[in-house]
PDB file of C-alpha atoms in Angstrom:
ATOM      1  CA  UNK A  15     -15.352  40.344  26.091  1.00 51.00           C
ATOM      2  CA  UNK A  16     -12.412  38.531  25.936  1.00 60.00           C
ATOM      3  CA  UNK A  17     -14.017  35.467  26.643  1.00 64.00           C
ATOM      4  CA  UNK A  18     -16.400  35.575  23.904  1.00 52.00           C
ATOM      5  CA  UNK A  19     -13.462  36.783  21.492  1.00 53.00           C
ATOM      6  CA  UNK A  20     -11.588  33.525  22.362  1.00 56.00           C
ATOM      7  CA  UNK A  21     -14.287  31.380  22.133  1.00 50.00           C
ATOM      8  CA  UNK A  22     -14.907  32.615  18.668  1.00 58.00           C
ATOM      9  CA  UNK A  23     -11.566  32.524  17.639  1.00 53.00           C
ATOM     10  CA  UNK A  24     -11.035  28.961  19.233  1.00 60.00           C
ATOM     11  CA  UNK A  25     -14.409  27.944  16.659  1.00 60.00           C
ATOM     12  CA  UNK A  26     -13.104  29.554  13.912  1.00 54.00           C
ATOM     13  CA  UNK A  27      -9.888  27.288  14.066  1.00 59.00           C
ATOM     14  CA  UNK A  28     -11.705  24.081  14.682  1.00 55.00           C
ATOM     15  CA  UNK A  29     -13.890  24.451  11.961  1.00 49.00           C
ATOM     16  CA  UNK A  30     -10.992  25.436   9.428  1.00 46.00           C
ATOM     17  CA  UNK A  31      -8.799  22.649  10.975  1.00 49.00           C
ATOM     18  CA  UNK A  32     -12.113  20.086   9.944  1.00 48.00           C
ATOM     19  CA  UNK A  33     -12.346  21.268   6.795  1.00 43.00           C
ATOM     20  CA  UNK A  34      -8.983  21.281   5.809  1.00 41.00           C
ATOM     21  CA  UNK A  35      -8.569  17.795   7.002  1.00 44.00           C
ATOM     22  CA  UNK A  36     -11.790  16.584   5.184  1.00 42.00           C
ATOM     23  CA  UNK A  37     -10.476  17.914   2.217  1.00 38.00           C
ATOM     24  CA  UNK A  38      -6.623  16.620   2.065  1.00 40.00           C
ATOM     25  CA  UNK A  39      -8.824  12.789   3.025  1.00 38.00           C
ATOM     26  CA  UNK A  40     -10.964  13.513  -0.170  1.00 39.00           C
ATOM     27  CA  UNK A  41      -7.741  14.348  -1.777  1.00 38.00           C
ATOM     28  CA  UNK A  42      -5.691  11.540  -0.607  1.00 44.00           C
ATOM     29  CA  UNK A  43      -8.583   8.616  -0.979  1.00 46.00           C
ATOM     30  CA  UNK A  44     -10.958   9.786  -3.835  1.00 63.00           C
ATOM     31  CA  UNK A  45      -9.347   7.627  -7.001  1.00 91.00           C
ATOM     32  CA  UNK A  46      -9.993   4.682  -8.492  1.00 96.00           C
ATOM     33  CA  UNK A  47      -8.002   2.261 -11.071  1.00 98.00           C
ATOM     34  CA  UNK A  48      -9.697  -0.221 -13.018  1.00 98.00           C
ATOM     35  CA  UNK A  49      -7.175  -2.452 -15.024  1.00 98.00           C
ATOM     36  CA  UNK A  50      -8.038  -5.592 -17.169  1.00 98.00           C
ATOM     37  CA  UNK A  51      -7.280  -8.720 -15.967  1.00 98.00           C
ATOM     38  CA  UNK A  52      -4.466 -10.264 -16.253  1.00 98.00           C
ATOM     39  CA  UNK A  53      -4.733 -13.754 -18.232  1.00 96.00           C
ATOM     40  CA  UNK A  54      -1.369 -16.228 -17.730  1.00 97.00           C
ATOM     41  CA  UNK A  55      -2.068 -19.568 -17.581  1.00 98.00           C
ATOM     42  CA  UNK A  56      -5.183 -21.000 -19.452  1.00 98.00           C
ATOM     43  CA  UNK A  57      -7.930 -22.864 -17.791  1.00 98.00           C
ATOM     44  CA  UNK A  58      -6.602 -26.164 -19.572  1.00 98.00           C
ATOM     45  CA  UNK A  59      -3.042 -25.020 -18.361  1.00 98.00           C
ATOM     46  CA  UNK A  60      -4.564 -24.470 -14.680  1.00 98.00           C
ATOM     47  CA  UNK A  61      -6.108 -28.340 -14.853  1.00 98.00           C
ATOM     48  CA  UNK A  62      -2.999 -29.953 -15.144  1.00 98.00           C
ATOM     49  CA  UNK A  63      -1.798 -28.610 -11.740  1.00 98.00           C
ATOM     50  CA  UNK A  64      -5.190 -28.325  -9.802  1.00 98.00           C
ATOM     51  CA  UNK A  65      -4.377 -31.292  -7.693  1.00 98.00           C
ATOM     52  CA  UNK A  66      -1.021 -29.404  -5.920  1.00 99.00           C
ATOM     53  CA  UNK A  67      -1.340 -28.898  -2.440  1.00 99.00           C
ATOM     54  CA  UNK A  68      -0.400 -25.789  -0.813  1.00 99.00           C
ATOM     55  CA  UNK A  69       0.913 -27.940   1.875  1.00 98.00           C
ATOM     56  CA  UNK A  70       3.111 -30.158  -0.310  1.00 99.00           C
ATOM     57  CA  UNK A  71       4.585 -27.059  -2.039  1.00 99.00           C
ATOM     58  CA  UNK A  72       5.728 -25.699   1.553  1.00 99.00           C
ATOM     59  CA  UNK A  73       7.929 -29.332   1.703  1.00 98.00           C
ATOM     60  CA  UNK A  74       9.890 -27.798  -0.879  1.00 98.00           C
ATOM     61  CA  UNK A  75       9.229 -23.451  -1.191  1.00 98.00           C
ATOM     62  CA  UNK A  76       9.425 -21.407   1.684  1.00 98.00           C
ATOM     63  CA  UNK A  77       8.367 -17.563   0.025  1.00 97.00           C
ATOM     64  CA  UNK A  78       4.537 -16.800  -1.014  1.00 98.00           C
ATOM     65  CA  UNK A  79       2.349 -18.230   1.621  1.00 99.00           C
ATOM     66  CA  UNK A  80       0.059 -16.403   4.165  1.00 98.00           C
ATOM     67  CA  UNK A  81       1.981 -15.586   7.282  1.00 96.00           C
ATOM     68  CA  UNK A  82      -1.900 -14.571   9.099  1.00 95.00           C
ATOM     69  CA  UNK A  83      -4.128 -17.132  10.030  1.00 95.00           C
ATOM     70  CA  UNK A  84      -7.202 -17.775   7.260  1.00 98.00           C
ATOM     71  CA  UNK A  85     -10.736 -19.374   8.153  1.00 98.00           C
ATOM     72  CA  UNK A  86     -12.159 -21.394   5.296  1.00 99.00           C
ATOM     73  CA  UNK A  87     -15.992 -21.589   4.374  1.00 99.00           C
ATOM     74  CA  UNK A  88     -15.975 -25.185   3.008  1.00 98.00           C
ATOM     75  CA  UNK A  89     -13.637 -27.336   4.973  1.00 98.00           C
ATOM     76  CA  UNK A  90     -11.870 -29.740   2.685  1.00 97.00           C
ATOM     77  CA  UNK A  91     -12.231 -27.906  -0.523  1.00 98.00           C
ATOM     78  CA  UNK A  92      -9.128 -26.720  -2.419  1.00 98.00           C
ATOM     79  CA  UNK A  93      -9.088 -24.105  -5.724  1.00 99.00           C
ATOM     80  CA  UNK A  94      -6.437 -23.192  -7.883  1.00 99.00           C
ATOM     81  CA  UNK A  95      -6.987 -20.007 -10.393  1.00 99.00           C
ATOM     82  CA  UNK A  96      -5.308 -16.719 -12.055  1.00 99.00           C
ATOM     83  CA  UNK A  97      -5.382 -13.706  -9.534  1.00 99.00           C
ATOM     84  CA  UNK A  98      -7.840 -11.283  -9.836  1.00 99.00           C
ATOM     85  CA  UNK A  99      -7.112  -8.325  -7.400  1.00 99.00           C
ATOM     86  CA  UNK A 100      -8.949  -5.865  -5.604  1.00 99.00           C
ATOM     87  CA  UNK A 101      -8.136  -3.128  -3.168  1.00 98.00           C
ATOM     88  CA  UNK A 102     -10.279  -1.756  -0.957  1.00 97.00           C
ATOM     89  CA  UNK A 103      -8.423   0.500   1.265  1.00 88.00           C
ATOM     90  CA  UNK A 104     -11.827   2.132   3.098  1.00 87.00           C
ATOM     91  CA  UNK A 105     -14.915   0.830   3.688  1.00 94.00           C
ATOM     92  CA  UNK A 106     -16.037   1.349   0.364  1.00 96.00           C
ATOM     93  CA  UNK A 107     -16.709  -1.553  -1.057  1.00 97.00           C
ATOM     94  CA  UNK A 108     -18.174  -0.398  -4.748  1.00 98.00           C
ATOM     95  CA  UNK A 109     -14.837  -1.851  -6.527  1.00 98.00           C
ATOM     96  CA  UNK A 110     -15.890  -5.246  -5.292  1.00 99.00           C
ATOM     97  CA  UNK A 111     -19.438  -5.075  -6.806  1.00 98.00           C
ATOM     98  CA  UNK A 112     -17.954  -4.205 -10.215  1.00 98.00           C
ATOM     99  CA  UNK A 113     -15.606  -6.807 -10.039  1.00 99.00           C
ATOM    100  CA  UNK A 114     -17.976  -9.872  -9.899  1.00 99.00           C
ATOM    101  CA  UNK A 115     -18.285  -8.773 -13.616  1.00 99.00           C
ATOM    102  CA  UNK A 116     -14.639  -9.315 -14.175  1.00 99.00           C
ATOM    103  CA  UNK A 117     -14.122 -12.949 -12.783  1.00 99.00           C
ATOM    104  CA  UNK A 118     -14.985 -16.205 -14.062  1.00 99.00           C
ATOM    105  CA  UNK A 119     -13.868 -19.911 -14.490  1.00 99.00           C
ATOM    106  CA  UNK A 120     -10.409 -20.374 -13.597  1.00 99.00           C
ATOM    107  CA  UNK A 121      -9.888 -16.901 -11.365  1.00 99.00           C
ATOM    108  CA  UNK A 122      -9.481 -16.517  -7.703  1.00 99.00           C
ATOM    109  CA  UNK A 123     -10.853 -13.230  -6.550  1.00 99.00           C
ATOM    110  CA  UNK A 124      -8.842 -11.496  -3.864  1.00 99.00           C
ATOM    111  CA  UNK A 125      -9.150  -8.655  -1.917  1.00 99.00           C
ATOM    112  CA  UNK A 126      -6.678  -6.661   0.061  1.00 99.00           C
ATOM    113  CA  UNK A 127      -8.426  -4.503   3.240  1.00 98.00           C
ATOM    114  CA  UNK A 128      -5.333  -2.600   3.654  1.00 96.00           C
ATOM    115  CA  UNK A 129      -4.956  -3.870   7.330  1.00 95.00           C
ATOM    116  CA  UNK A 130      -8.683  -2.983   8.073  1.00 97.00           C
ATOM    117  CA  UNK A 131     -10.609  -6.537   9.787  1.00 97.00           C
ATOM    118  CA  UNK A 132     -13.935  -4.336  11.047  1.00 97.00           C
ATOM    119  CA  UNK A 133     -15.975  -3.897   7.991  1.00 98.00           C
ATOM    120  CA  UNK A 134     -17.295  -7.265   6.283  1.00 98.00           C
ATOM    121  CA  UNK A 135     -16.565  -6.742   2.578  1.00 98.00           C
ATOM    122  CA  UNK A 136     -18.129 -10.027   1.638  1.00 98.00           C
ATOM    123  CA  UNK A 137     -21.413 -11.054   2.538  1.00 98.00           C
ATOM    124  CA  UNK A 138     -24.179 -13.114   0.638  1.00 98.00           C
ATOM    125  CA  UNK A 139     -25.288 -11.030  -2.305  1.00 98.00           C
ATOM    126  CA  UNK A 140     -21.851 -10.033  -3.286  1.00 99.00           C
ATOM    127  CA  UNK A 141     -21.081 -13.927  -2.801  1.00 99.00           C
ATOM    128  CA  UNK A 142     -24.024 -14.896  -4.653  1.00 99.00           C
ATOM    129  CA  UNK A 143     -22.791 -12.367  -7.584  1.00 99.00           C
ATOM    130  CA  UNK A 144     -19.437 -14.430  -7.511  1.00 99.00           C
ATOM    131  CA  UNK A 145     -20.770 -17.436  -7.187  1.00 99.00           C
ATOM    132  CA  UNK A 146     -23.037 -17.176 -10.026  1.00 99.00           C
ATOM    133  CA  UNK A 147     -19.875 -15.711 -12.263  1.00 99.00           C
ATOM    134  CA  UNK A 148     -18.371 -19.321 -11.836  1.00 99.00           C
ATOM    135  CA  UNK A 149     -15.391 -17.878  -9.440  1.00 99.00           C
ATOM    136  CA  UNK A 150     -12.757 -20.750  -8.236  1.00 99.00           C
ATOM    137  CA  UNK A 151     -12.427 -18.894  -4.802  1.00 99.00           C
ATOM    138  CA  UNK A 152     -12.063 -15.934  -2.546  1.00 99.00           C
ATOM    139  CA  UNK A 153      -9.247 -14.931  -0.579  1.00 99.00           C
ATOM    140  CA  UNK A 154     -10.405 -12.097   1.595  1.00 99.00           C
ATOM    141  CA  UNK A 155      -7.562 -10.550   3.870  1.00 98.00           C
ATOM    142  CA  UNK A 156     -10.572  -9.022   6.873  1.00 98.00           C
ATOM    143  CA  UNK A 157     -13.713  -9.565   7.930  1.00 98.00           C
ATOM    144  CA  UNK A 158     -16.949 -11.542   5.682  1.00 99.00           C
ATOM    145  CA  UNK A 159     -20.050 -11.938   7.148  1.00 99.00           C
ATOM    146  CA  UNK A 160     -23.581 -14.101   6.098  1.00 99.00           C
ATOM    147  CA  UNK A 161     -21.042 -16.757   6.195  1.00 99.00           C
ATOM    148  CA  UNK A 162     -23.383 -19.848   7.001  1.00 98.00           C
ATOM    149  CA  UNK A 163     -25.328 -18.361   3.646  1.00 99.00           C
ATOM    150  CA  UNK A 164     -22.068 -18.148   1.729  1.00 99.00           C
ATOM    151  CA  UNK A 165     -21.571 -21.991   2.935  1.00 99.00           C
ATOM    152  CA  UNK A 166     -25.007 -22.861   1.684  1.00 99.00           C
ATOM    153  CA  UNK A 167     -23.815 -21.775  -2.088  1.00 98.00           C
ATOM    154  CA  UNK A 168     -20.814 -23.708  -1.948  1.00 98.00           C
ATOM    155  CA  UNK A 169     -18.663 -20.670  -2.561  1.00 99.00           C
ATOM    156  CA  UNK A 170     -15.113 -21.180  -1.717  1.00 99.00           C
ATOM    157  CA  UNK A 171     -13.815 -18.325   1.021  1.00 99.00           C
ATOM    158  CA  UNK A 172     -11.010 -17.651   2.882  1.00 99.00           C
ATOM    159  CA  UNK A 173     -11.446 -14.905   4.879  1.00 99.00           C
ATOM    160  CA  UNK A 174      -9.379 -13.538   8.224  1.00 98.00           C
ATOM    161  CA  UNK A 175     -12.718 -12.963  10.535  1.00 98.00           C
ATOM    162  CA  UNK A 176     -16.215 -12.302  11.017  1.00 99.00           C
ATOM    163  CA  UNK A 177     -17.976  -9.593  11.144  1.00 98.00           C
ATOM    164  CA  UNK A 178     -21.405  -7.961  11.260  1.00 98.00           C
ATOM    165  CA  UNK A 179     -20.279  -4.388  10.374  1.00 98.00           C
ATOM    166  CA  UNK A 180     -20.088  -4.168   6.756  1.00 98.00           C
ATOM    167  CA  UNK A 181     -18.280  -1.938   3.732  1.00 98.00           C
ATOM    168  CA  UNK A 182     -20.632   1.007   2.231  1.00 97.00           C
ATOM    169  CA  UNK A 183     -21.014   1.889  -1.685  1.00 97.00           C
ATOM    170  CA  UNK A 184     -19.800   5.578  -1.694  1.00 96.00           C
ATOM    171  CA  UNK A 185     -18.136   5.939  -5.001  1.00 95.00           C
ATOM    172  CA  UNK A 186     -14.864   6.996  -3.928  1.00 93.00           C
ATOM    173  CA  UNK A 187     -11.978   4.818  -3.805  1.00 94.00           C
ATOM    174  CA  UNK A 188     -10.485   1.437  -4.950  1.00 97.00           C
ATOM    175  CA  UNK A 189      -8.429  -0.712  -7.079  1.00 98.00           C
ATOM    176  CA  UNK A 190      -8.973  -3.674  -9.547  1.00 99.00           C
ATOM    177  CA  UNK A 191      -6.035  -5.656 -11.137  1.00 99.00           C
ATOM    178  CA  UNK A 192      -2.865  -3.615  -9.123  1.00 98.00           C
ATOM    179  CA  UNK A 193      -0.445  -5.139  -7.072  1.00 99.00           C
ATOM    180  CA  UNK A 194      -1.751  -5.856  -3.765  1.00 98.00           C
ATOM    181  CA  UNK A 195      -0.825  -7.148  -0.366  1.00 98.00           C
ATOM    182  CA  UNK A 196      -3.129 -10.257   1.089  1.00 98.00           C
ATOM    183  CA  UNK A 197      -1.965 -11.999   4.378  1.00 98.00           C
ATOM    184  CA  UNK A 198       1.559 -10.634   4.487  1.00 97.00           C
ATOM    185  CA  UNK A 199       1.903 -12.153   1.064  1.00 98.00           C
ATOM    186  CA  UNK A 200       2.814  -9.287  -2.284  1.00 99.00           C
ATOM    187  CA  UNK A 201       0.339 -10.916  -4.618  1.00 99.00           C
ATOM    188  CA  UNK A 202       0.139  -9.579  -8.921  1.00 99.00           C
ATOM    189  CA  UNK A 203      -2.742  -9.624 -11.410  1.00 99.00           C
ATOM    190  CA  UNK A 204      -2.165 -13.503 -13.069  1.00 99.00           C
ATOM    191  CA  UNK A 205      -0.141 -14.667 -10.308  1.00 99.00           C
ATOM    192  CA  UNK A 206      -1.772 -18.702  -9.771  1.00 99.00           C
ATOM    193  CA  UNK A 207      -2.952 -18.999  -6.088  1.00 99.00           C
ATOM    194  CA  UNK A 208      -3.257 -22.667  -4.774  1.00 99.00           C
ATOM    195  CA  UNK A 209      -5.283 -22.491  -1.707  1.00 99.00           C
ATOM    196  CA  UNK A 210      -7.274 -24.846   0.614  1.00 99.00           C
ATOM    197  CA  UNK A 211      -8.479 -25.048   4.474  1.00 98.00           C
ATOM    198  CA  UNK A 212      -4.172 -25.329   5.696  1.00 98.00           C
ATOM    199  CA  UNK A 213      -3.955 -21.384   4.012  1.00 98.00           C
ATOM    200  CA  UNK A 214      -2.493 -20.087   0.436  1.00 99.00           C
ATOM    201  CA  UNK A 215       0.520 -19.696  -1.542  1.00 99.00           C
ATOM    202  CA  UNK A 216       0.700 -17.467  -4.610  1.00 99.00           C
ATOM    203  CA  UNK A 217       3.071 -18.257  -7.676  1.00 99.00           C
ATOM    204  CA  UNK A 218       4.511 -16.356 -10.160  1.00 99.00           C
ATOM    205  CA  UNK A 219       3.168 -17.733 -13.674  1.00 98.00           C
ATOM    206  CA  UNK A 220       6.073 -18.636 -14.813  1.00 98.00           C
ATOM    207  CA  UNK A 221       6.904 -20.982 -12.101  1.00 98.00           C
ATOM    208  CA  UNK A 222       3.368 -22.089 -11.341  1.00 99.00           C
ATOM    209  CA  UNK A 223       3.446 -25.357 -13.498  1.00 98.00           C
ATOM    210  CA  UNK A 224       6.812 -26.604 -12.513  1.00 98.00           C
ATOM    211  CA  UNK A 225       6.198 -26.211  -9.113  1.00 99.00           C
ATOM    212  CA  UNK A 226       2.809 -27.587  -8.829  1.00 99.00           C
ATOM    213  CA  UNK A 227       3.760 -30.702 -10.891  1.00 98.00           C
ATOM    214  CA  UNK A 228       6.555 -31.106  -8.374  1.00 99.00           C
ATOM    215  CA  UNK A 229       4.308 -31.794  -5.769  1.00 99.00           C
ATOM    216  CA  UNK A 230       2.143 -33.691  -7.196  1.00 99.00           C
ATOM    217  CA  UNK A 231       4.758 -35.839  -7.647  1.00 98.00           C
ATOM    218  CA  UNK A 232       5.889 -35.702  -3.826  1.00 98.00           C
ATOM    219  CA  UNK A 233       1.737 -36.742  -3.186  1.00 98.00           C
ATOM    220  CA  UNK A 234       1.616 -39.371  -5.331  1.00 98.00           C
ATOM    221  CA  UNK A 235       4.625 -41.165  -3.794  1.00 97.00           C
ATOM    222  CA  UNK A 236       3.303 -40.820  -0.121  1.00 97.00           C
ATOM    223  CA  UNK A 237       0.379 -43.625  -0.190  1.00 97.00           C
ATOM    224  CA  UNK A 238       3.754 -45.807  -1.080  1.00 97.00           C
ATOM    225  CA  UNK A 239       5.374 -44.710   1.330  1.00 97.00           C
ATOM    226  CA  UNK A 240       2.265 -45.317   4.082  1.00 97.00           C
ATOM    227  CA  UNK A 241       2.069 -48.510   2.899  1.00 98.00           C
ATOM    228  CA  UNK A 242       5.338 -49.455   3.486  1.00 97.00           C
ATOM    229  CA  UNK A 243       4.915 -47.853   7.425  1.00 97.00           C
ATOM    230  CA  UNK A 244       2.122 -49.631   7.514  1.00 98.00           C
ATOM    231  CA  UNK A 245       4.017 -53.232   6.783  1.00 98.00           C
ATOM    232  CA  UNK A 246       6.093 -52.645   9.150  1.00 97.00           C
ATOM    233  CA  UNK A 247       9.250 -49.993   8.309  1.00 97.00           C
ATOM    234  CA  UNK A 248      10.039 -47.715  10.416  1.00 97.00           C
ATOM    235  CA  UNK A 249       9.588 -44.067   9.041  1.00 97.00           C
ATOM    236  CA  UNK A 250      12.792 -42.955   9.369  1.00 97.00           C
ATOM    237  CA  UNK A 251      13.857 -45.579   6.518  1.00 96.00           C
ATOM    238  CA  UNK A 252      11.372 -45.280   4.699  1.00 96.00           C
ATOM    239  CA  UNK A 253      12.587 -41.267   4.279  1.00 94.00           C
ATOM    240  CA  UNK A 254      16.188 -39.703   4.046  1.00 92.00           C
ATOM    241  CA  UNK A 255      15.755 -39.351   8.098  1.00 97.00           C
ATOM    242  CA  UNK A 256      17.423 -43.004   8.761  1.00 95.00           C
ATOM    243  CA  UNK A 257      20.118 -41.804   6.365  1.00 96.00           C
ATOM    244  CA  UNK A 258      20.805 -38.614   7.267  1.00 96.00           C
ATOM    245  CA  UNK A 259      21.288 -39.622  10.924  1.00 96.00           C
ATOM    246  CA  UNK A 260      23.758 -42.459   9.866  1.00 93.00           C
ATOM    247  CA  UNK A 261      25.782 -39.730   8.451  1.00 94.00           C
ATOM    248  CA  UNK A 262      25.972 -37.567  11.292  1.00 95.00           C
ATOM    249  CA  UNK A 263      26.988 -40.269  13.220  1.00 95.00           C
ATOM    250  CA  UNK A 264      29.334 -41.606  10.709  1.00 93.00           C
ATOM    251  CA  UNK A 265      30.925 -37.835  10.543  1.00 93.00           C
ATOM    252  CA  UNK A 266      31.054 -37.236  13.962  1.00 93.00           C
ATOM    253  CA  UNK A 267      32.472 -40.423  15.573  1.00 88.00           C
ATOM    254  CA  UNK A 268      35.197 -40.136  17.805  1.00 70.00           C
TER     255      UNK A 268
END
C-alpha cells in the first residue's frame, strides 16, 4: 500500500512541478514589442560614406566591431545602412516575418539569437521577402540555412553558421527596434552598420559620417602609397614606421 501511495504522491509532484514550470516559461517569454524604426541618417546622407571600409575604420577605432567570427553570402560585397533590430530570443521566428515589412533601401536588418546558433532563422523565403523589400544587408548573430539559394538572389548575409534546423511561427515572443546584442557588439535602432566579408562595425549616428569620411580618406591615399613601394621605397618610409624607429633609437642611445 505504501508503494502505491508513494508512487502516487511522487506523480502528483511531477506533474505540478511541469506545470508550474510551463507556466512561469509562458510567463517569462510570451511578449512582444514592436517599435518604429528608427530613421538617422538619410539615404543621400548614407551615400556619401558607403565606400568606408570596416577594415580601414579598425586603423583608427577600436570599440563596435564583432568580436565572433561572421560567414558572408556574397564574398566581396560590402553594405552600409540604418539598423533595423530584431530579437528573437526562442525559436520563434514570427517577429522576423513581420519585419521584412519594416525594412527597405538604406536599412541593414539584424537579428540577435540571444546566444542560440541551432535554429536557422533565415532561410530562402524569409530572404526572398527581404530581398524583394530592397534591404542593404543582414547581419544574423546564429545559424541561416538555404544559403546557396540566398546566394542566388544576391542578398547580402552575414550570418555565424549553418544550419538545417530552423525557427517555428508560434506567436509568442520577440522584439523589433530595441536595443540588442549581435556578435558581442551592443547595437541601437539607427545606429549605421558598415559591414563586408572581414566582419562589422556599428556607429553611433552621430559619429557615423565623420568617421566613415575619415577612412575614406586613409583608402584613397594607399594606391599612393603602393605606388611608391612599388618604385622602389621601402615601406617603412613610406609610413611613420621608418620614423618612429629613428626616434626610439634617437631616445634611447647610450
Amino acid at each position: 500500500m505504501s508503494i502505491v501511495y508513494n508512487v502516487i504522491y511522487i506523480s502528483a509532484r511531477l506533474v505540478f512541478l511541469f506545470a508550474f514550470c510551463l507556466f512561469s516559461i509562458k510567463g517569462d517569454v510570451s511578449s512582444m514589442i514592436i517599435n518604429p524604426n528608427v530613421v538617422t541618417l538619410s539615404n543621400e546622407e548614407l551615400a556619401a560614406i558607403e565606400e568606408a571600409e570596416p577594415a580601414t575604420i579598425g586603423h583608427f577605432r577600436n570599440f563596435g566591431f564583432n568580436n565572433a567570427p561572421l560567414f558572408i553570402s556574397l564574398p566581396g560585397k560590402r553594405f552600409t545602412g540604418r539598423a533595423v533590430t530584431v530579437r528573437l530570443a526562442s525559436n520563434d521566428s514570427t517577429l522576423l516575418h513581420k519585419v521584412t515589412e519594416m525594412v527597405g533601401p538604406g536599412d541593414v536588418l539584424v537579428i540577435d539569437r540571444a546566444g542560440d546558433q541551432q535554429y536557422a532563422a533565415l532561410g530562402g523565403v524569409v530572404s526572398w521577402a527581404l530581398h524583394v523589400s530592397g534591404v542593404e544587408g543582414v547581419i544574423v548573430d546564429g545559424a541561416a540555412t538555404d544559403i546557396e539559394e540566398i546566394r542566388e538572389m544576391g542578398l547580402a548575409v552575414l550570418y555565424r553558421r549553418l544550419s538545417a534546423i530552423t525557427t517555428r511561427l508560434f506567436g509568442l515572443d520577440g522584439e523589433i527596434n530595441t536595443t540588442v546584442s549581435c556578435c558581442g557588439v551592443t547595437i541601437n535602432p539607427g545606429d549605421i552598420i558598415v559591414a563586408d566579408e572581414n566582419g562589422f562595425v556599428a556607429l553611433p549616428a552621430d559619429e557615423a559620417a565623420a568617421v566613415c569620411k575619415k577612412a575614406i580618406e586613409i583608402q584613397n591615399a594607399e594606391p599612393g602609397k603602393k605606388n611608391r613601394i612599388a618604385k622602389g621605397e621601402h615601406m617603412a618610409d613610406v609610413t611613420r614606421a621608418g620614423a618612429l624607429i629613428k626616434e626610439y633609437f634617437e631616445k634611447n642611445a647610450k
